[in-house]
Short mmCIF file of C-alpha atoms in Angstrom, two decimals:
data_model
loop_
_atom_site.label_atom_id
_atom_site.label_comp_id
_atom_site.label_asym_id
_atom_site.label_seq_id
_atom_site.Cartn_x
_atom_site.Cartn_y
_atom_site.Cartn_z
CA UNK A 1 6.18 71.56 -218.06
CA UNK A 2 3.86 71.46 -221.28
CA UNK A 3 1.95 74.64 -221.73
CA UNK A 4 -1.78 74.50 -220.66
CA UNK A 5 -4.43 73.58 -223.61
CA UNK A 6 -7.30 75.91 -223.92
CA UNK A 7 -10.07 75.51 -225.81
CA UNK A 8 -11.60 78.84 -227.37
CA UNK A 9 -15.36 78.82 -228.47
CA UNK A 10 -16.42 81.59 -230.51
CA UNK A 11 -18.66 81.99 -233.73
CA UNK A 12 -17.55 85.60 -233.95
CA UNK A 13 -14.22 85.75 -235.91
CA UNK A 14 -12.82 88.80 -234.50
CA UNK A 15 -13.72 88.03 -230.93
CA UNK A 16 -12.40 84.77 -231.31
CA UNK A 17 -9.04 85.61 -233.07
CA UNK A 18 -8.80 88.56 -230.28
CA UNK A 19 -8.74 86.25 -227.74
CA UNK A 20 -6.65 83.55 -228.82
CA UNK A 21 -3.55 86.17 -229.43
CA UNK A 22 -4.32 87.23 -226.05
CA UNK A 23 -3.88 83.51 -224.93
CA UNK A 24 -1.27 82.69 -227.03
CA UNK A 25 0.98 85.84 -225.78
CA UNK A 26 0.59 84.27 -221.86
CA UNK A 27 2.10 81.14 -223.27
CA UNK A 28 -0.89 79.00 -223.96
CA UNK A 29 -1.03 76.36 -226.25
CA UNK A 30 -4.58 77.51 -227.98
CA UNK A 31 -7.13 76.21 -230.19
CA UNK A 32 -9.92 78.19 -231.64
CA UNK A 33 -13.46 76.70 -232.49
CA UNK A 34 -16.13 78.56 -234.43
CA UNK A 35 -18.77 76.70 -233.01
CA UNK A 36 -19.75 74.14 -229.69
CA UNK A 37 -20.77 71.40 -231.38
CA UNK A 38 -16.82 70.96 -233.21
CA UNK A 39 -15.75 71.09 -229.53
CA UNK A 40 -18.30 68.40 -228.38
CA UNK A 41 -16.75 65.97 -231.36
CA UNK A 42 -13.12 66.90 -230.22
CA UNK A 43 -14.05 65.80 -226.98
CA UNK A 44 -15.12 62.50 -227.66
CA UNK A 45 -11.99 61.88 -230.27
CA UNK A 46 -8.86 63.69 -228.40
CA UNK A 47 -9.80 63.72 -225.23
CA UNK A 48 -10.20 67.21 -222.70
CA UNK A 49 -7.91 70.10 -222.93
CA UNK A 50 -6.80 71.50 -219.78
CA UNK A 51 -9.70 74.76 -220.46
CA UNK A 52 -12.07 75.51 -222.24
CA UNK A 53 -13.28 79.51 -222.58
CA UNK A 54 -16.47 79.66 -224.14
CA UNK A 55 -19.15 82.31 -225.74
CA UNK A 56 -22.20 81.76 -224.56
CA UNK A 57 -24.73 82.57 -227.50
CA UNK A 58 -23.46 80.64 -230.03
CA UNK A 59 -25.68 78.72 -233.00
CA UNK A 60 -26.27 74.61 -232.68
CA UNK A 61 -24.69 74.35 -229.42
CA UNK A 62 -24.66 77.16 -227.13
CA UNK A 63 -21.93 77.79 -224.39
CA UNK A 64 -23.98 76.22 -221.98
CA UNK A 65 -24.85 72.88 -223.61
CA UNK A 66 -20.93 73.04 -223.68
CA UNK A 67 -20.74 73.51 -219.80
CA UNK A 68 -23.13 70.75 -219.54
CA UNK A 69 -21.02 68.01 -221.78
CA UNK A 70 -17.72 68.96 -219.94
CA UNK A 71 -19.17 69.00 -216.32
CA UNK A 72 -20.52 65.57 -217.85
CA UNK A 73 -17.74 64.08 -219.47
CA UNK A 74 -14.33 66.06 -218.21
CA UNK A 75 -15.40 67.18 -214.66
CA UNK A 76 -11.58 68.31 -213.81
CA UNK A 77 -11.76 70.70 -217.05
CA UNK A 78 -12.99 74.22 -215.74
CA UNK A 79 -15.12 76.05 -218.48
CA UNK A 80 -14.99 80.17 -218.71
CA UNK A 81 -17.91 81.07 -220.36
CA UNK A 82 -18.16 84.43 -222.19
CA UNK A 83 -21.16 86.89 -222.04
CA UNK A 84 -22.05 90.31 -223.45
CA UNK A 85 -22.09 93.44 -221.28
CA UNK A 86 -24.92 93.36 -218.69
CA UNK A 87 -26.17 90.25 -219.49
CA UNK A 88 -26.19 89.19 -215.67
CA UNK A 89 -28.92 86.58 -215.87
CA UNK A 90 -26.76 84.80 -218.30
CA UNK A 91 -23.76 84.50 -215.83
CA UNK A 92 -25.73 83.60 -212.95
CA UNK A 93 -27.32 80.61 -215.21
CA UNK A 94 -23.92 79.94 -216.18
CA UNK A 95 -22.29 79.50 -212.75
CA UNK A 96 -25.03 77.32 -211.90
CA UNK A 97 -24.38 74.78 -214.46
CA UNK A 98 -21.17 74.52 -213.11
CA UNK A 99 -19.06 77.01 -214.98
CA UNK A 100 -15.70 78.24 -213.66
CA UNK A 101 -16.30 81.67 -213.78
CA UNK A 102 -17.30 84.25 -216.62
CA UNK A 103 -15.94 87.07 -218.31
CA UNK A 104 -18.04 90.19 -219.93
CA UNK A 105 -17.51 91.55 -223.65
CA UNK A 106 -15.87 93.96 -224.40
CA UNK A 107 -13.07 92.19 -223.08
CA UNK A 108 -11.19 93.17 -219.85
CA UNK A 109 -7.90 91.99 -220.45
CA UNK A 110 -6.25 92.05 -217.34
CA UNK A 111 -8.92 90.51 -215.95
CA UNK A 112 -9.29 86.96 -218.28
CA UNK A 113 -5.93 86.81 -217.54
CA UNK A 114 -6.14 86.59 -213.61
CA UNK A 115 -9.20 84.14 -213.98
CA UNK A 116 -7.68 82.12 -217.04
CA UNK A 117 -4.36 81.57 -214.47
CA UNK A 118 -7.06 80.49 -211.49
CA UNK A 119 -8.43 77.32 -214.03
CA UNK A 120 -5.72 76.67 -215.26
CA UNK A 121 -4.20 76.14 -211.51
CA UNK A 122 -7.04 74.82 -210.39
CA UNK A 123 -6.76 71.94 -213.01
CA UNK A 124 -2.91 71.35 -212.23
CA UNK A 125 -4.07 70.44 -208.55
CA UNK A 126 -6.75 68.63 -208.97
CA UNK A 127 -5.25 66.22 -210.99
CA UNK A 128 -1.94 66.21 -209.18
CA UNK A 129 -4.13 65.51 -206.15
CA UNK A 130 -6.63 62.49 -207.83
CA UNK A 131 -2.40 61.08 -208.92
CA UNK A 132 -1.39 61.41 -205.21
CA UNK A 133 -4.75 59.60 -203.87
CA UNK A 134 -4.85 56.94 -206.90
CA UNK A 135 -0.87 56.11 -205.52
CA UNK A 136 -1.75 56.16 -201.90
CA UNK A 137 -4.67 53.27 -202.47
CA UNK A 138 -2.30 51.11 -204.60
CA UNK A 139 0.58 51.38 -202.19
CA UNK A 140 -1.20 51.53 -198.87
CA UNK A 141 -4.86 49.87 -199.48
CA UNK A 142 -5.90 52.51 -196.39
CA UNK A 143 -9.47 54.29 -196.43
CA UNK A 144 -8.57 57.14 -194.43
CA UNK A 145 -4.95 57.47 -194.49
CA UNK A 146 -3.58 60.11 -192.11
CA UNK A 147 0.13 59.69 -193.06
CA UNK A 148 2.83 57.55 -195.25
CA UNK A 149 5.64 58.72 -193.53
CA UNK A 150 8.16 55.52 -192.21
CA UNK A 151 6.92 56.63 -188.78
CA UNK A 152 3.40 56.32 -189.59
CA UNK A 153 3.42 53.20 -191.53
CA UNK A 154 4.60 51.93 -188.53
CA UNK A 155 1.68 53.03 -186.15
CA UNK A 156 -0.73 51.36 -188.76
CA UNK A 157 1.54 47.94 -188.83
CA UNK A 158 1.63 48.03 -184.93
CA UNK A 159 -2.60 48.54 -184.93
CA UNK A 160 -3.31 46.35 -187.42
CA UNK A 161 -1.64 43.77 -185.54
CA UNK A 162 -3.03 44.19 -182.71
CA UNK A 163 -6.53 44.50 -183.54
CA UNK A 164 -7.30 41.08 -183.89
CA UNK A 165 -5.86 40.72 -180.11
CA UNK A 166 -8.13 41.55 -177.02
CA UNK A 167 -4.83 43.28 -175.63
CA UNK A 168 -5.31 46.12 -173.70
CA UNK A 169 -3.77 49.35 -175.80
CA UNK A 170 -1.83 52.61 -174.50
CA UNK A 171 -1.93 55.22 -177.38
CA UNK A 172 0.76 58.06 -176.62
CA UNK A 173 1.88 61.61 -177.98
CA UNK A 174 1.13 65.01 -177.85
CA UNK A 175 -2.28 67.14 -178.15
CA UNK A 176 -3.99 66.90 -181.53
CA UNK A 177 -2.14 64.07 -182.95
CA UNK A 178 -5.28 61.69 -183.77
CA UNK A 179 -5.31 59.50 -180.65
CA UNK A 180 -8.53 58.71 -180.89
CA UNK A 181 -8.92 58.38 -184.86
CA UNK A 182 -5.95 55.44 -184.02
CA UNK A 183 -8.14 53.79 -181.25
CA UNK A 184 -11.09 53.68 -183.51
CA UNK A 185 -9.56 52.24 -186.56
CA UNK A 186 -8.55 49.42 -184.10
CA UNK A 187 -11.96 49.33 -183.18
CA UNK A 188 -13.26 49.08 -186.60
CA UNK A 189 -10.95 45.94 -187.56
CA UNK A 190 -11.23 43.85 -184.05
CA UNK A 191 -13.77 41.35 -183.96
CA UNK A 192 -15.58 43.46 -181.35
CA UNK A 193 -16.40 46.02 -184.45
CA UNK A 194 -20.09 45.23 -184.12
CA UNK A 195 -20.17 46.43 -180.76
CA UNK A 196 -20.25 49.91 -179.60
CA UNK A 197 -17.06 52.00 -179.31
CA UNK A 198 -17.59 54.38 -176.03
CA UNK A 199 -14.99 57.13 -175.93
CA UNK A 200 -14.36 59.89 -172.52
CA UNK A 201 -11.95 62.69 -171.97
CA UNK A 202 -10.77 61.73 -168.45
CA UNK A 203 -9.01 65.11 -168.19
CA UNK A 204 -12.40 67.24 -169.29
CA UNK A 205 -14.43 65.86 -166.27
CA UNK A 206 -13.77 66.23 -162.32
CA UNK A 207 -12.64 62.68 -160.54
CA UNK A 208 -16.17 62.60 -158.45
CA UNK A 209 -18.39 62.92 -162.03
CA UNK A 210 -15.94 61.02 -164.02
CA UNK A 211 -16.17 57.63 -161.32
CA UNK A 212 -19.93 57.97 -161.59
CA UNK A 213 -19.49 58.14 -165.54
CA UNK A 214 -16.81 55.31 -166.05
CA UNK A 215 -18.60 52.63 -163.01
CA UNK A 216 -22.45 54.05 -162.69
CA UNK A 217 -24.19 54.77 -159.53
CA UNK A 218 -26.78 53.28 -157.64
CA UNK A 219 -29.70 55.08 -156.44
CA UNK A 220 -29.41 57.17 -153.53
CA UNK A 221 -25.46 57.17 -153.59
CA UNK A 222 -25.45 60.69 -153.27
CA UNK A 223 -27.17 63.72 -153.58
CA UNK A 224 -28.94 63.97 -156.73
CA UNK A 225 -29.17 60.17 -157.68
CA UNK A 226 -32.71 59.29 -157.60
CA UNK A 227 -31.81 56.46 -159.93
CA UNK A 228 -29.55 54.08 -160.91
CA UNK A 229 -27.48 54.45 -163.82
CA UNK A 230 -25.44 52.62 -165.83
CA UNK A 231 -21.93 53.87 -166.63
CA UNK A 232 -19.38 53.69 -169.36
CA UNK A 233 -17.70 50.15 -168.95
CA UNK A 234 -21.85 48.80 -169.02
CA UNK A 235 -22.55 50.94 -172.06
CA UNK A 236 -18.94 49.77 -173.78
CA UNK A 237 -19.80 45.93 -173.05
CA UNK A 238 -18.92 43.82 -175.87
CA UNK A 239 -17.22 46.35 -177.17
CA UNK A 240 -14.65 49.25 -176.99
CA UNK A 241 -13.87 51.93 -173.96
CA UNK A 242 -11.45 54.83 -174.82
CA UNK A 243 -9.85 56.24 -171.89
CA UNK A 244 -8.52 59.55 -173.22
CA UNK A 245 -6.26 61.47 -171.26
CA UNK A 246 -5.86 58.54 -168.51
CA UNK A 247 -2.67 60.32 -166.90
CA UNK A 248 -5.15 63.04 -165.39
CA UNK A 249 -6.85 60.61 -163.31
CA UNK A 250 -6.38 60.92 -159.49
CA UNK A 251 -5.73 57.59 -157.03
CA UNK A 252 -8.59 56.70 -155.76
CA UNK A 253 -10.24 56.23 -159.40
CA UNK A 254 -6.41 54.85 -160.63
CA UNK A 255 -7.08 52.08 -157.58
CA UNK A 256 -10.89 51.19 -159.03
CA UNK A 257 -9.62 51.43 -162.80
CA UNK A 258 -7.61 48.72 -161.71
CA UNK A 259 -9.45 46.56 -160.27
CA UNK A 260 -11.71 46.86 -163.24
CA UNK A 261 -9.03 45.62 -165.64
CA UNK A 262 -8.00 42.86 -163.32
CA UNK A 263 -11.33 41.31 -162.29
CA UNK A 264 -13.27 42.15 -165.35
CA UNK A 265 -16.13 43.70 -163.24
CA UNK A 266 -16.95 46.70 -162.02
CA UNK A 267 -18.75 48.00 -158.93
CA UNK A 268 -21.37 50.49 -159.13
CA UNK A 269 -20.80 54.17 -156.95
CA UNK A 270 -22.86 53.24 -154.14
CA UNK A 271 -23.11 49.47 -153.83
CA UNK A 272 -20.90 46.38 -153.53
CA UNK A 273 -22.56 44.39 -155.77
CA UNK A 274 -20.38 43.34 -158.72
CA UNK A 275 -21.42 43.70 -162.42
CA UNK A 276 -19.44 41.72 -165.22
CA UNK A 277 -18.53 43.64 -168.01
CA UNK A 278 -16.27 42.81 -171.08
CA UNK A 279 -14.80 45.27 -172.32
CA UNK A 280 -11.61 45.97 -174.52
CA UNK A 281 -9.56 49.09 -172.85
CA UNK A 282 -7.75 51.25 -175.16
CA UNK A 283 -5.93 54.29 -173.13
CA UNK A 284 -4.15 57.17 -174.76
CA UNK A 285 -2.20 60.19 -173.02
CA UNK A 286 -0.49 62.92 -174.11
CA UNK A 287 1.93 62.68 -170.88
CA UNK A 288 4.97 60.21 -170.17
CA UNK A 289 3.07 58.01 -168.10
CA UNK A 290 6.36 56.11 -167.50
CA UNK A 291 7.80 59.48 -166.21
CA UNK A 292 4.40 59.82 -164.24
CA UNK A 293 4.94 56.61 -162.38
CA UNK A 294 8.53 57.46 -161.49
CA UNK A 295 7.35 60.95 -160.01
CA UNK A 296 4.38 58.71 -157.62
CA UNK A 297 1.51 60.45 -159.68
CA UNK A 298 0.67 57.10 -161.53
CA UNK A 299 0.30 53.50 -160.17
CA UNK A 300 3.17 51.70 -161.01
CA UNK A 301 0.67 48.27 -161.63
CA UNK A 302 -1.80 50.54 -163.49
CA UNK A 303 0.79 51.24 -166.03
CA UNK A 304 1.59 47.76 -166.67
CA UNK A 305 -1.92 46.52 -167.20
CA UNK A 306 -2.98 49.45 -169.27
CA UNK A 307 1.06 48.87 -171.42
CA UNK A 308 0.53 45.23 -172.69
CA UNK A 309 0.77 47.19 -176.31
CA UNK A 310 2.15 50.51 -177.05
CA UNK A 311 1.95 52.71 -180.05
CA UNK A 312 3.49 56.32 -179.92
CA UNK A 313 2.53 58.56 -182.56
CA UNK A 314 5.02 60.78 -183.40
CA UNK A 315 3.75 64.72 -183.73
CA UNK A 316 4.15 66.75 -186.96
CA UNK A 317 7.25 68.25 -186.74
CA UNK A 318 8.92 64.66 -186.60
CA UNK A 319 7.29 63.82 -189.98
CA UNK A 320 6.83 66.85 -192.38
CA UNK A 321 6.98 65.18 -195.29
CA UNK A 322 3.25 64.00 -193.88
CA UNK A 323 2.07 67.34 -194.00
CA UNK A 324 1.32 68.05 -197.80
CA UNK A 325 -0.63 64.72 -197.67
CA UNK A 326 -2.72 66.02 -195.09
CA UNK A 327 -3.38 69.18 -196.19
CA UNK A 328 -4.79 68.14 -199.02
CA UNK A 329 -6.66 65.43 -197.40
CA UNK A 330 -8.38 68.21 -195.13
CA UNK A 331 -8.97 70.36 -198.44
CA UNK A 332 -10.78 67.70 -199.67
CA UNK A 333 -12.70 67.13 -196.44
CA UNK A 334 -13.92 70.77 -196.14
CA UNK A 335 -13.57 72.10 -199.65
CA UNK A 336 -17.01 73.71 -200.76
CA UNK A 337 -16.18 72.13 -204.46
CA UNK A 338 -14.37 69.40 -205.75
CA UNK A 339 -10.84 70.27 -206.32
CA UNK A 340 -10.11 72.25 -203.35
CA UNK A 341 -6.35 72.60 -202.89
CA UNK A 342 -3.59 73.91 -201.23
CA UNK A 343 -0.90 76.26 -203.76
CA UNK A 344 2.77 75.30 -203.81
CA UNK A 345 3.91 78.28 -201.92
CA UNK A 346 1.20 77.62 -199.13
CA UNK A 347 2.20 74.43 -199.09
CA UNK A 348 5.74 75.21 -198.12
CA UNK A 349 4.59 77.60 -195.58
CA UNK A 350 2.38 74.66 -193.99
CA UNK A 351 5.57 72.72 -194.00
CA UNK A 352 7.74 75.03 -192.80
CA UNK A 353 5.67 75.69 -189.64
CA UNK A 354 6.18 73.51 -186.90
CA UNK A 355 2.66 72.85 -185.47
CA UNK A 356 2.08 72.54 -181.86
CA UNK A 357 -0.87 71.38 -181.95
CA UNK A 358 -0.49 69.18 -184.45
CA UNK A 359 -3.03 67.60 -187.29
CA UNK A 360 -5.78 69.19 -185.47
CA UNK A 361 -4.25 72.69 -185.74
CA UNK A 362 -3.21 71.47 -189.35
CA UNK A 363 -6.96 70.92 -189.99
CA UNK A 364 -8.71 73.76 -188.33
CA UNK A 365 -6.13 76.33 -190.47
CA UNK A 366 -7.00 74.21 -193.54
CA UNK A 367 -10.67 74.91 -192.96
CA UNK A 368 -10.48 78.48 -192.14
CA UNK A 369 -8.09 79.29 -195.59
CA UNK A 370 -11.03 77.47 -197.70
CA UNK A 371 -13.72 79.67 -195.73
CA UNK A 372 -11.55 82.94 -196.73
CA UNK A 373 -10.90 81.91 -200.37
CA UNK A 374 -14.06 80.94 -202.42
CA UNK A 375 -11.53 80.06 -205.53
CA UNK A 376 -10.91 76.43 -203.28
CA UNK A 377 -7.29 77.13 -203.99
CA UNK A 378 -5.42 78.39 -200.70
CA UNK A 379 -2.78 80.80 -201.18
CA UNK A 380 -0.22 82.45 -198.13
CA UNK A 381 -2.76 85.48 -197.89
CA UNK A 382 -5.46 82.44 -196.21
CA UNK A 383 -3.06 81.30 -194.13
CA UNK A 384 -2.32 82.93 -190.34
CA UNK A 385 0.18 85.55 -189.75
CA UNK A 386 2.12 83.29 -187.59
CA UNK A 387 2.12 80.44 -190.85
CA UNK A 388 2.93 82.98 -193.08
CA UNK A 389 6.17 84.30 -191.14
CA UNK A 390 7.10 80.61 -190.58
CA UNK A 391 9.19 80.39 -193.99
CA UNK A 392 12.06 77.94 -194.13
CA UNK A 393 15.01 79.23 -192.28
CA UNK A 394 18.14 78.87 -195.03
CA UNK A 395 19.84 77.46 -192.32
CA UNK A 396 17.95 74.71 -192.59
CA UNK A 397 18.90 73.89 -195.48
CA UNK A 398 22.40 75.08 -196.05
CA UNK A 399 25.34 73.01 -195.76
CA UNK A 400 27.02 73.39 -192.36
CA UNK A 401 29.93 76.25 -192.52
CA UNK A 402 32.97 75.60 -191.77
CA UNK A 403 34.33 77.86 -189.04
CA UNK A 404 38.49 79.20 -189.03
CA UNK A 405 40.20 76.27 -187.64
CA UNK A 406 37.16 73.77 -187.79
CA UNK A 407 38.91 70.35 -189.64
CA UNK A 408 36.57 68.23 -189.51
CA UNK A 409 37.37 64.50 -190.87
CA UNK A 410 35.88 62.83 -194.14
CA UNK A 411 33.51 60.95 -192.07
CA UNK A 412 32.20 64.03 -190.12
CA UNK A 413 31.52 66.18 -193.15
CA UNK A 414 30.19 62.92 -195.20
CA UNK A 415 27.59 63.05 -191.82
CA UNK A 416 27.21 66.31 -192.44
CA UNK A 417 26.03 66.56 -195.42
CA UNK A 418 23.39 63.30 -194.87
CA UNK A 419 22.08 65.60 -192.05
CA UNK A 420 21.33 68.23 -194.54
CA UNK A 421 19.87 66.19 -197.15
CA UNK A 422 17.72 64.42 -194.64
CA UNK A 423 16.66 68.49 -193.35
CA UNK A 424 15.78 68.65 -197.24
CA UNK A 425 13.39 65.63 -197.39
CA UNK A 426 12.02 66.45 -194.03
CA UNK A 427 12.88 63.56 -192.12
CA UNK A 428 12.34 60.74 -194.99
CA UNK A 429 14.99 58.86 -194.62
CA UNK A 430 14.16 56.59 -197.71
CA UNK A 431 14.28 59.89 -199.79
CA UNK A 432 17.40 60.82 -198.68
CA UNK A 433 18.86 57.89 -198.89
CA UNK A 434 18.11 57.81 -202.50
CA UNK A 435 19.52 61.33 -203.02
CA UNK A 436 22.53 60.37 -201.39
CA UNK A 437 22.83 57.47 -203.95
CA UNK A 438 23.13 54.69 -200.70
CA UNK A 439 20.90 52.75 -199.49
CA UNK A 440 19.53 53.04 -195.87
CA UNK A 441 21.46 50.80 -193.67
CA UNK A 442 24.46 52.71 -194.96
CA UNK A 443 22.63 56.25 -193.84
CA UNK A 444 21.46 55.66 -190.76
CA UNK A 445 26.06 54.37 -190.26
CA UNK A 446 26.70 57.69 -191.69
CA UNK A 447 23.91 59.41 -189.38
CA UNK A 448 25.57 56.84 -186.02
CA UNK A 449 22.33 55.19 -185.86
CA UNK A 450 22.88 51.37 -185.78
CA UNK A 451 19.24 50.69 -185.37
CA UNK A 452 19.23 49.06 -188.96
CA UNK A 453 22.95 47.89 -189.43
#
């Protein structure tokens, strides 16, 4: 990797020279300026170095008109700016204007070194991430992507699909997996977009509440009612209803959910009288709902209506390699600053862990390490104990021993080894393949999958 280009203002010869040895010892590739505006015109002809560490009192241009023209013109180049002893007001002025950080004469070395390392960082990431996110739009055309993995690409093919359908939808996987995020992107590209998407936790409210919520009540139908009320399926009309957790419904309301579905009406709590709705149904459930229907705890006919279309979303330990992608997604999402990040060693930590519950656990530990770390860059020390202890077993990716007296054939250790580099990738098959120097079909032979043969 090239060495970082810094930038170093000073009209004071000794100060300046001081500080570009200092630089140039840590490996920097530095050039000195005597004054801002020679900066300013390098600007505009070469382009931005990678920092820029700036006095602030200079003569023409001062280190803050130079703050100004970067923040301006290079936004992803951080700008140290340089201020004598006790000058506070000037470093408070200088932050504001959207300076990095500052550093007081006489010089603390250790200490420009540690904040000189942060920028510099800081600029790595944050154009590594603007790369990643300029790639993902070109390859994926997706707003809010969530994933790239094979699996995922999949779930977005499958609701893409079947978004211009009226087909009813059953969303499955585990807690925290984006269920709902799924149901409303097939929301937002079905012709019934325009009309309101209704969403309800079915296992969050008791089976008495949740019939009045889904069907209404009529006035007087129990104690309590002294109106009548719409429900869920009238407020959804024309539009979208997401069932959320539909395995935790009991019978009785399984029985009227059908009837629902089949007759396109509904039947206020209360009353016989039937109200027409149309609504588009899209279910998700974090159980085996056909496992539930072989146990008895799930209509058998319910299933069927509500699985004309399936999509299964896998969790995060099935696609890992969709876990640095989301990281950083969420760093952008709840940085304070532009350029929020994730380190590499965090990073490996995040994908190391295995994540129970899932991209919402993956978020709300995102969050908390920017609220910990002002910097915007998360290191292991903002991450949870339980993250942090979560690094990569060698096992995991060491080749498989052999054991006294194991012989295995050419074909079982060629296997073997396609199981470790797919470990190493984290699942990407495409990845590995390419390692491997064969192309998929002949992977998944080598792996006994004949899904793709």
């Amino acid at each position: 990797m090239e060495p970082a280009r810094i930038t170093v203002i000073d009209d004071d010869p000794s100060s300046r020279d001081l500080l570009t040895r200092l630089l140039r010892s840590e490996g920097y590739q530095v050039t000195p300026l005597a004054d801002g505006r020679e900066a300013l015109d390098r600007l505009g002809a070469e382009g931005a170095p990678d920092l820029v560490v700036s006095d602030i009192r200079m003569g023409e241009v001062d280190g803050l008109q130079v703050t100004d023209a970067f923040r301006q013109k290079a936004p992803d180049t951080p700008v140290i700016l340089v201020t004598a002893f006790g000058n506070i007001d000037g470093a408070v002025e200088a932050i504001r204007r959207g300076a990095f950080d500052y550093v007081s004469k006489p010089y603390d070395i250790d200490a420009i070194k540690v904040v000189v390392a942060r920028a510099v960082k800081q600029r790595q990431l944050a154009l590594e991430n603007k790369a990643l996110r300029r790639d993902l739009r070109e390859k994926y055309r997706l707003e809010n992507v969530v994933g790239r993995s094979e699996a995922m690409l999949q779930v977005y093919k499958t609701a893409a699909r079947v978004a211009a359908t009226d087909a009813t939808v059953l969303i499955q996987g585990e807690s925290g997996t984006g269920k709902e995020l799924v149901a409303r992107a097939i929301h937002a590209a079905s012709p019934r977009s325009g009309g309101p998407f209704v969403a309800v936790d079915c296992g969050a409210i008791a089976e008495g509440v949740l019939e009045s919520e889904l069907f209404g009540h009529a006035r007087g139908a129990f104690t309590g009612a002294q109106a009548s009320r719409r429900g869920l399926f009238e407020e959804a009309n024309q539009g979208t209803l997401f069932l959320d957790e539909i395995g935790d419904i009991g019978p009785n309301l399984q029985a009227r959910l059908l009837r629902a579905l089949q007759e396109g009406t509904i039947r206020r709590v209360g009353t016989n009288e039937p109200v027409a709705v149309d609504v588009r149904v899209v279910a998700a459930s974090n159980k085996d709902l056909a496992a539930e229907v072989k146990a008895g705890r799930f209509r058998e006919d319910l299933y069927y209506r509500l699985n004309v279309v399936t999509i299964r979303i896998p969790p995060l330990r099935e696609r890992r390699e969709d876990i640095p992608l989301l990281a950083e997604h969420f760093a952008a999402k709840h940085g304070r600053a532009e350029g929020a990040a994730i380190s590499a060693p965090a990073r490996d930590l995040l994908v190391a862990h295995d994540w129970p519950g899932n991209v919402r656990e993956l978020e709300n530990v995102v969050a908390r390490g920017l609220a910990l770390n002002p910097s915007g860059v998360i290191l292991p020390d903002d991450l949870p104990e339980a993250i942090r202890r979560a690094a990569p077993a060698e096992s995991a990716a060491a080749p498989e021993a052999l054991a006294p007296g194991d012989r295995p054939t050419l074909a079982e250790l060629e296997r073997r080894y396609a199981v470790q580099v797919l470990r190493e990738t984290g699942g990407n098959k495409t990845r590995a393949a390419e390692i491997l120097g064969i192309d998929r079909k002949t992977l998944y032979r080598l792996l006994g999958d004949e899904r793709e043969s």
